PDB file of C-alpha atoms in Angstrom:
ATOM      1  CA  MET A 199      54.423  -8.952 -29.327  1.00  0.00           C
ATOM      2  CA  ALA A 200      51.393  -8.681 -31.445  1.00  0.00           C
ATOM      3  CA  VAL A 201      49.130  -6.119 -32.138  1.00  0.00           C
ATOM      4  CA  GLU A 202      45.301  -7.521 -32.298  1.00  0.00           C
ATOM      5  CA  LEU A 203      42.295  -5.427 -33.248  1.00  0.00           C
ATOM      6  CA  VAL A 204      39.081  -5.909 -31.729  1.00  0.00           C
ATOM      7  CA  ARG A 205      35.573  -4.225 -31.293  1.00  0.00           C
ATOM      8  CA  ALA A 206      36.169  -1.341 -28.881  1.00  0.00           C
ATOM      9  CA  ARG A 207      34.265  -2.045 -25.666  1.00  0.00           C
ATOM     10  CA  PRO A 208      33.773   0.483 -22.712  1.00  0.00           C
ATOM     11  CA  GLN A 209      36.283  -1.700 -20.323  1.00  0.00           C
ATOM     12  CA  HIS A 210      39.119  -0.649 -22.740  1.00  0.00           C
ATOM     13  CA  VAL A 211      38.612   3.048 -21.983  1.00  0.00           C
ATOM     14  CA  GLY A 212      40.265   3.165 -18.439  1.00  0.00           C
ATOM     15  CA  PRO A 213      43.628   1.186 -19.410  1.00  0.00           C
ATOM     16  CA  ILE A 214      44.188   3.561 -22.356  1.00  0.00           C
ATOM     17  CA  ALA A 215      43.195   6.961 -20.669  1.00  0.00           C
ATOM     18  CA  ASN A 216      45.498   6.164 -17.761  1.00  0.00           C
ATOM     19  CA  ARG A 217      48.255   5.739 -19.898  1.00  0.00           C
ATOM     20  CA  MET A 218      47.664   7.989 -22.774  1.00  0.00           C
ATOM     21  CA  ARG A 219      50.571   9.578 -24.623  1.00  0.00           C
ATOM     22  CA  GLY A 220      51.186  13.155 -23.974  1.00  0.00           C
ATOM     23  CA  MET A 221      50.357  14.384 -27.203  1.00  0.00           C
ATOM     24  CA  ASP A 222      46.916  12.869 -27.351  1.00  0.00           C
ATOM     25  CA  VAL A 223      46.019  14.172 -23.832  1.00  0.00           C
ATOM     26  CA  LEU A 224      46.937  17.640 -25.290  1.00  0.00           C
ATOM     27  CA  GLU A 225      44.570  16.864 -27.815  1.00  0.00           C
ATOM     28  CA  CYS A 226      41.899  16.054 -25.480  1.00  0.00           C
ATOM     29  CA  ARG A 227      42.288  19.001 -23.357  1.00  0.00           C
ATOM     30  CA  ALA A 228      42.339  21.183 -26.341  1.00  0.00           C
ATOM     31  CA  PHE A 229      38.753  20.420 -26.899  1.00  0.00           C
ATOM     32  CA  GLY A 230      37.900  20.469 -23.246  1.00  0.00           C
ATOM     33  CA  HIS A 231      37.877  16.631 -22.384  1.00  0.00           C
ATOM     34  CA  SER A 232      39.715  14.536 -20.058  1.00  0.00           C
ATOM     35  CA  PRO A 233      41.335  11.316 -21.780  1.00  0.00           C
ATOM     36  CA  LYS A 234      38.445   9.303 -20.438  1.00  0.00           C
ATOM     37  CA  GLU A 235      35.927  11.591 -21.557  1.00  0.00           C
ATOM     38  CA  ALA A 236      37.341  11.739 -25.105  1.00  0.00           C
ATOM     39  CA  LEU A 237      37.553   8.107 -25.243  1.00  0.00           C
ATOM     40  CA  ARG A 238      34.007   7.532 -24.271  1.00  0.00           C
ATOM     41  CA  LEU A 239      32.439  10.092 -26.249  1.00  0.00           C
ATOM     42  CA  GLY A 240      34.397   9.017 -29.078  1.00  0.00           C
ATOM     43  CA  LEU A 241      33.141   5.137 -28.472  1.00  0.00           C
ATOM     44  CA  ARG A 242      29.229   6.330 -28.195  1.00  0.00           C
ATOM     45  CA  ALA A 243      29.836   8.391 -31.340  1.00  0.00           C
ATOM     46  CA  SER A 244      31.367   6.248 -33.764  1.00  0.00           C
ATOM     47  CA  SER A 245      29.878   4.166 -36.118  1.00  0.00           C
ATOM     48  CA  LEU A 246      32.948   1.794 -36.507  1.00  0.00           C
ATOM     49  CA  CYS A 247      35.146   1.654 -33.183  1.00  0.00           C
ATOM     50  CA  TYR A 248      38.077  -0.316 -32.697  1.00  0.00           C
ATOM     51  CA  THR A 249      40.705  -1.074 -30.150  1.00  0.00           C
ATOM     52  CA  ALA A 250      44.181  -2.103 -30.763  1.00  0.00           C
ATOM     53  CA  LYS A 251      45.918  -4.580 -28.240  1.00  0.00           C
ATOM     54  CA  VAL A 252      49.456  -5.247 -27.631  1.00  0.00           C
ATOM     55  CA  ASP A 253      49.759  -8.681 -25.863  1.00  0.00           C
ATOM     56  CA  GLY A 254      46.173  -8.534 -24.783  1.00  0.00           C
ATOM     57  CA  ARG A 255      46.273  -5.106 -23.344  1.00  0.00           C
ATOM     58  CA  PRO A 256      44.337  -2.208 -24.730  1.00  0.00           C
ATOM     59  CA  GLU A 257      46.782   0.453 -26.180  1.00  0.00           C
ATOM     60  CA  ALA A 258      44.733   2.569 -28.554  1.00  0.00           C
ATOM     61  CA  MET A 259      41.151   3.299 -29.717  1.00  0.00           C
ATOM     62  CA  PHE A 260      40.140   4.604 -32.894  1.00  0.00           C
ATOM     63  CA  GLY A 261      36.648   5.220 -34.906  1.00  0.00           C
ATOM     64  CA  LEU A 262      34.887   7.064 -37.074  1.00  0.00           C
ATOM     65  CA  THR A 263      32.281   9.540 -36.426  1.00  0.00           C
ATOM     66  CA  VAL A 264      29.499   9.943 -39.510  1.00  0.00           C
ATOM     67  CA  THR A 265      29.167  13.958 -39.819  1.00  0.00           C
ATOM     68  CA  ASN A 266      27.005  13.631 -42.758  1.00  0.00           C
ATOM     69  CA  ALA A 267      25.508  10.173 -43.887  1.00  0.00           C
ATOM     70  CA  MET A 268      23.948  11.847 -46.816  1.00  0.00           C
ATOM     71  CA  CYS A 269      26.999  13.370 -48.189  1.00  0.00           C
ATOM     72  CA  GLY A 270      29.281  10.320 -46.999  1.00  0.00           C
ATOM     73  CA  GLU A 271      31.038  12.597 -44.864  1.00  0.00           C
ATOM     74  CA  GLY A 272      33.066  11.145 -41.218  1.00  0.00           C
ATOM     75  CA  SER A 273      35.508  12.386 -38.929  1.00  0.00           C
ATOM     76  CA  PRO A 274      38.350   9.528 -38.054  1.00  0.00           C
ATOM     77  CA  TRP A 275      40.010   9.879 -34.684  1.00  0.00           C
ATOM     78  CA  MET A 276      42.708   7.598 -32.657  1.00  0.00           C
ATOM     79  CA  LEU A 277      43.750   8.082 -29.147  1.00  0.00           C
ATOM     80  CA  GLY A 278      46.335   5.875 -27.617  1.00  0.00           C
ATOM     81  CA  THR A 279      49.626   5.121 -25.399  1.00  0.00           C
ATOM     82  CA  GLU A 280      53.069   5.259 -26.446  1.00  0.00           C
ATOM     83  CA  ALA A 281      53.031   1.559 -26.894  1.00  0.00           C
ATOM     84  CA  ILE A 282      51.198   1.388 -29.961  1.00  0.00           C
ATOM     85  CA  TYR A 283      53.851   3.421 -31.680  1.00  0.00           C
ATOM     86  CA  GLU A 284      56.360   0.662 -30.993  1.00  0.00           C
ATOM     87  CA  HIS A 285      54.569  -1.638 -33.546  1.00  0.00           C
ATOM     88  CA  PRO A 286      54.569   0.939 -36.551  1.00  0.00           C
ATOM     89  CA  ARG A 287      54.409  -1.715 -39.477  1.00  0.00           C
ATOM     90  CA  GLU A 288      51.502  -3.385 -37.973  1.00  0.00           C
ATOM     91  CA  MET A 289      49.717  -0.198 -37.182  1.00  0.00           C
ATOM     92  CA  ILE A 290      50.284   0.928 -40.687  1.00  0.00           C
ATOM     93  CA  ARG A 291      48.847  -2.354 -42.002  1.00  0.00           C
ATOM     94  CA  TRP A 292      45.882  -2.545 -39.418  1.00  0.00           C
ATOM     95  CA  GLY A 293      45.231   1.114 -39.971  1.00  0.00           C
ATOM     96  CA  ALA A 294      45.232   1.097 -43.614  1.00  0.00           C
ATOM     97  CA  ALA A 295      42.702  -1.691 -43.807  1.00  0.00           C
ATOM     98  CA  ILE A 296      40.670   0.064 -41.507  1.00  0.00           C
ATOM     99  CA  VAL A 297      40.918   3.482 -43.253  1.00  0.00           C
ATOM    100  CA  ARG A 298      39.723   1.444 -46.388  1.00  0.00           C
ATOM    101  CA  ARG A 299      36.900   0.071 -44.855  1.00  0.00           C
ATOM    102  CA  TRP A 300      35.657   3.485 -43.243  1.00  0.00           C
ATOM    103  CA  ALA A 301      36.215   5.014 -47.100  1.00  0.00           C
ATOM    104  CA  ASP A 302      33.878   2.501 -48.637  1.00  0.00           C
ATOM    105  CA  SER A 303      30.968   3.787 -46.541  1.00  0.00           C
ATOM    106  CA  THR A 304      32.113   7.028 -45.931  1.00  0.00           C
ATOM    107  CA  PRO A 305      34.407   8.397 -48.669  1.00  0.00           C
ATOM    108  CA  TYR A 306      35.314  11.831 -47.377  1.00  0.00           C
ATOM    109  CA  LEU A 307      37.184  11.576 -44.214  1.00  0.00           C
ATOM    110  CA  LYS A 308      38.327  14.701 -42.326  1.00  0.00           C
ATOM    111  CA  ASN A 309      39.583  15.711 -38.830  1.00  0.00           C
ATOM    112  CA  VAL A 310      42.530  17.624 -37.563  1.00  0.00           C
ATOM    113  CA  VAL A 311      45.427  16.944 -35.488  1.00  0.00           C
ATOM    114  CA  ALA A 312      47.918  18.738 -33.328  1.00  0.00           C
ATOM    115  CA  VAL A 313      50.685  20.345 -35.393  1.00  0.00           C
ATOM    116  CA  ARG A 314      53.253  19.166 -33.037  1.00  0.00           C
ATOM    117  CA  ASN A 315      51.893  15.540 -33.071  1.00  0.00           C
ATOM    118  CA  ASP A 316      54.492  14.415 -35.414  1.00  0.00           C
ATOM    119  CA  ARG A 317      54.149  10.349 -34.621  1.00  0.00           C
ATOM    120  CA  ALA A 318      50.288  10.679 -35.737  1.00  0.00           C
ATOM    121  CA  ILE A 319      50.947  13.113 -38.808  1.00  0.00           C
ATOM    122  CA  ARG A 320      53.476  10.264 -40.034  1.00  0.00           C
ATOM    123  CA  MET A 321      50.918   7.516 -39.099  1.00  0.00           C
ATOM    124  CA  LEU A 322      48.024   9.431 -41.050  1.00  0.00           C
ATOM    125  CA  ARG A 323      50.108  10.143 -44.221  1.00  0.00           C
ATOM    126  CA  ARG A 324      51.207   6.381 -44.332  1.00  0.00           C
ATOM    127  CA  TRP A 325      47.494   5.547 -43.874  1.00  0.00           C
ATOM    128  CA  GLY A 326      46.536   7.756 -47.026  1.00  0.00           C
ATOM    129  CA  PHE A 327      45.405  10.874 -45.652  1.00  0.00           C
ATOM    130  CA  THR A 328      46.305  14.461 -46.780  1.00  0.00           C
ATOM    131  CA  VAL A 329      47.614  16.732 -43.726  1.00  0.00           C
ATOM    132  CA  SER A 330      47.760  20.462 -44.164  1.00  0.00           C
ATOM    133  CA  GLU A 331      51.149  22.073 -43.289  1.00  0.00           C
ATOM    134  CA  GLY A 332      49.152  23.131 -39.956  1.00  0.00           C
ATOM    135  CA  GLY A 333      48.075  26.219 -38.093  1.00  0.00           C
ATOM    136  CA  ASP A 334      44.542  25.794 -39.859  1.00  0.00           C
ATOM    137  CA  GLN A 335      42.631  25.730 -36.516  1.00  0.00           C
ATOM    138  CA  VAL A 336      43.606  26.958 -32.890  1.00  0.00           C
ATOM    139  CA  PHE A 337      41.815  25.201 -29.963  1.00  0.00           C
ATOM    140  CA  ALA A 338      42.748  26.300 -26.370  1.00  0.00           C
ATOM    141  CA  GLY A 339      46.251  27.644 -27.779  1.00  0.00           C
ATOM    142  CA  VAL A 340      46.985  24.387 -29.517  1.00  0.00           C
ATOM    143  CA  GLU A 341      47.627  24.569 -33.452  1.00  0.00           C
ATOM    144  CA  PHE A 342      45.753  22.060 -35.253  1.00  0.00           C
ATOM    145  CA  ALA A 343      46.179  20.758 -39.050  1.00  0.00           C
ATOM    146  CA  THR A 344      43.683  19.327 -41.129  1.00  0.00           C
ATOM    147  CA  PHE A 345      43.941  15.693 -42.318  1.00  0.00           C
ATOM    148  CA  THR A 346      41.401  14.640 -45.266  1.00  0.00           C
ATOM    149  CA  MET A 347      40.954  11.786 -47.739  1.00  0.00           C
ATOM    150  CA  ASP A 348      38.612  11.975 -50.377  1.00  0.00           C
ATOM    151  CA  ARG A 349      37.433   8.855 -52.469  1.00  0.00           C
ATOM    152  CA  ARG A 350      33.953  10.371 -53.677  1.00  0.00           C
TER     153      ARG A 350
END
């Protein structure tokens, strides 16, 4: 099985949303969105958005929403299925390359991740993000930790 990265497209939303992993669904719901709504919003708002496919099947979508172009600030995000975590080496390699590309144009990256989302937190750290200890913010009863990367 191989992981392939392609430009995200609207037709990738359904296959990912319908099989989204529980922790990612929890994060979507904490912000008041269904998995499909969250993916659609992310796709529309992101300047750079990719889909990770495993054996040709969309398994995760991730992107960068520029929050302040003048200051070079953006909000990276990723939502996916369990299948994407079955390929950690490939996701670490692909993800790190994409994060470097994001940081070239948007050197300050910041977002939040559910404190209980251990797999995502491990991946974020491997991609070079600093993740707070957690409890920074609470949305709909879910505790979130802030993750950042500052290359200014």
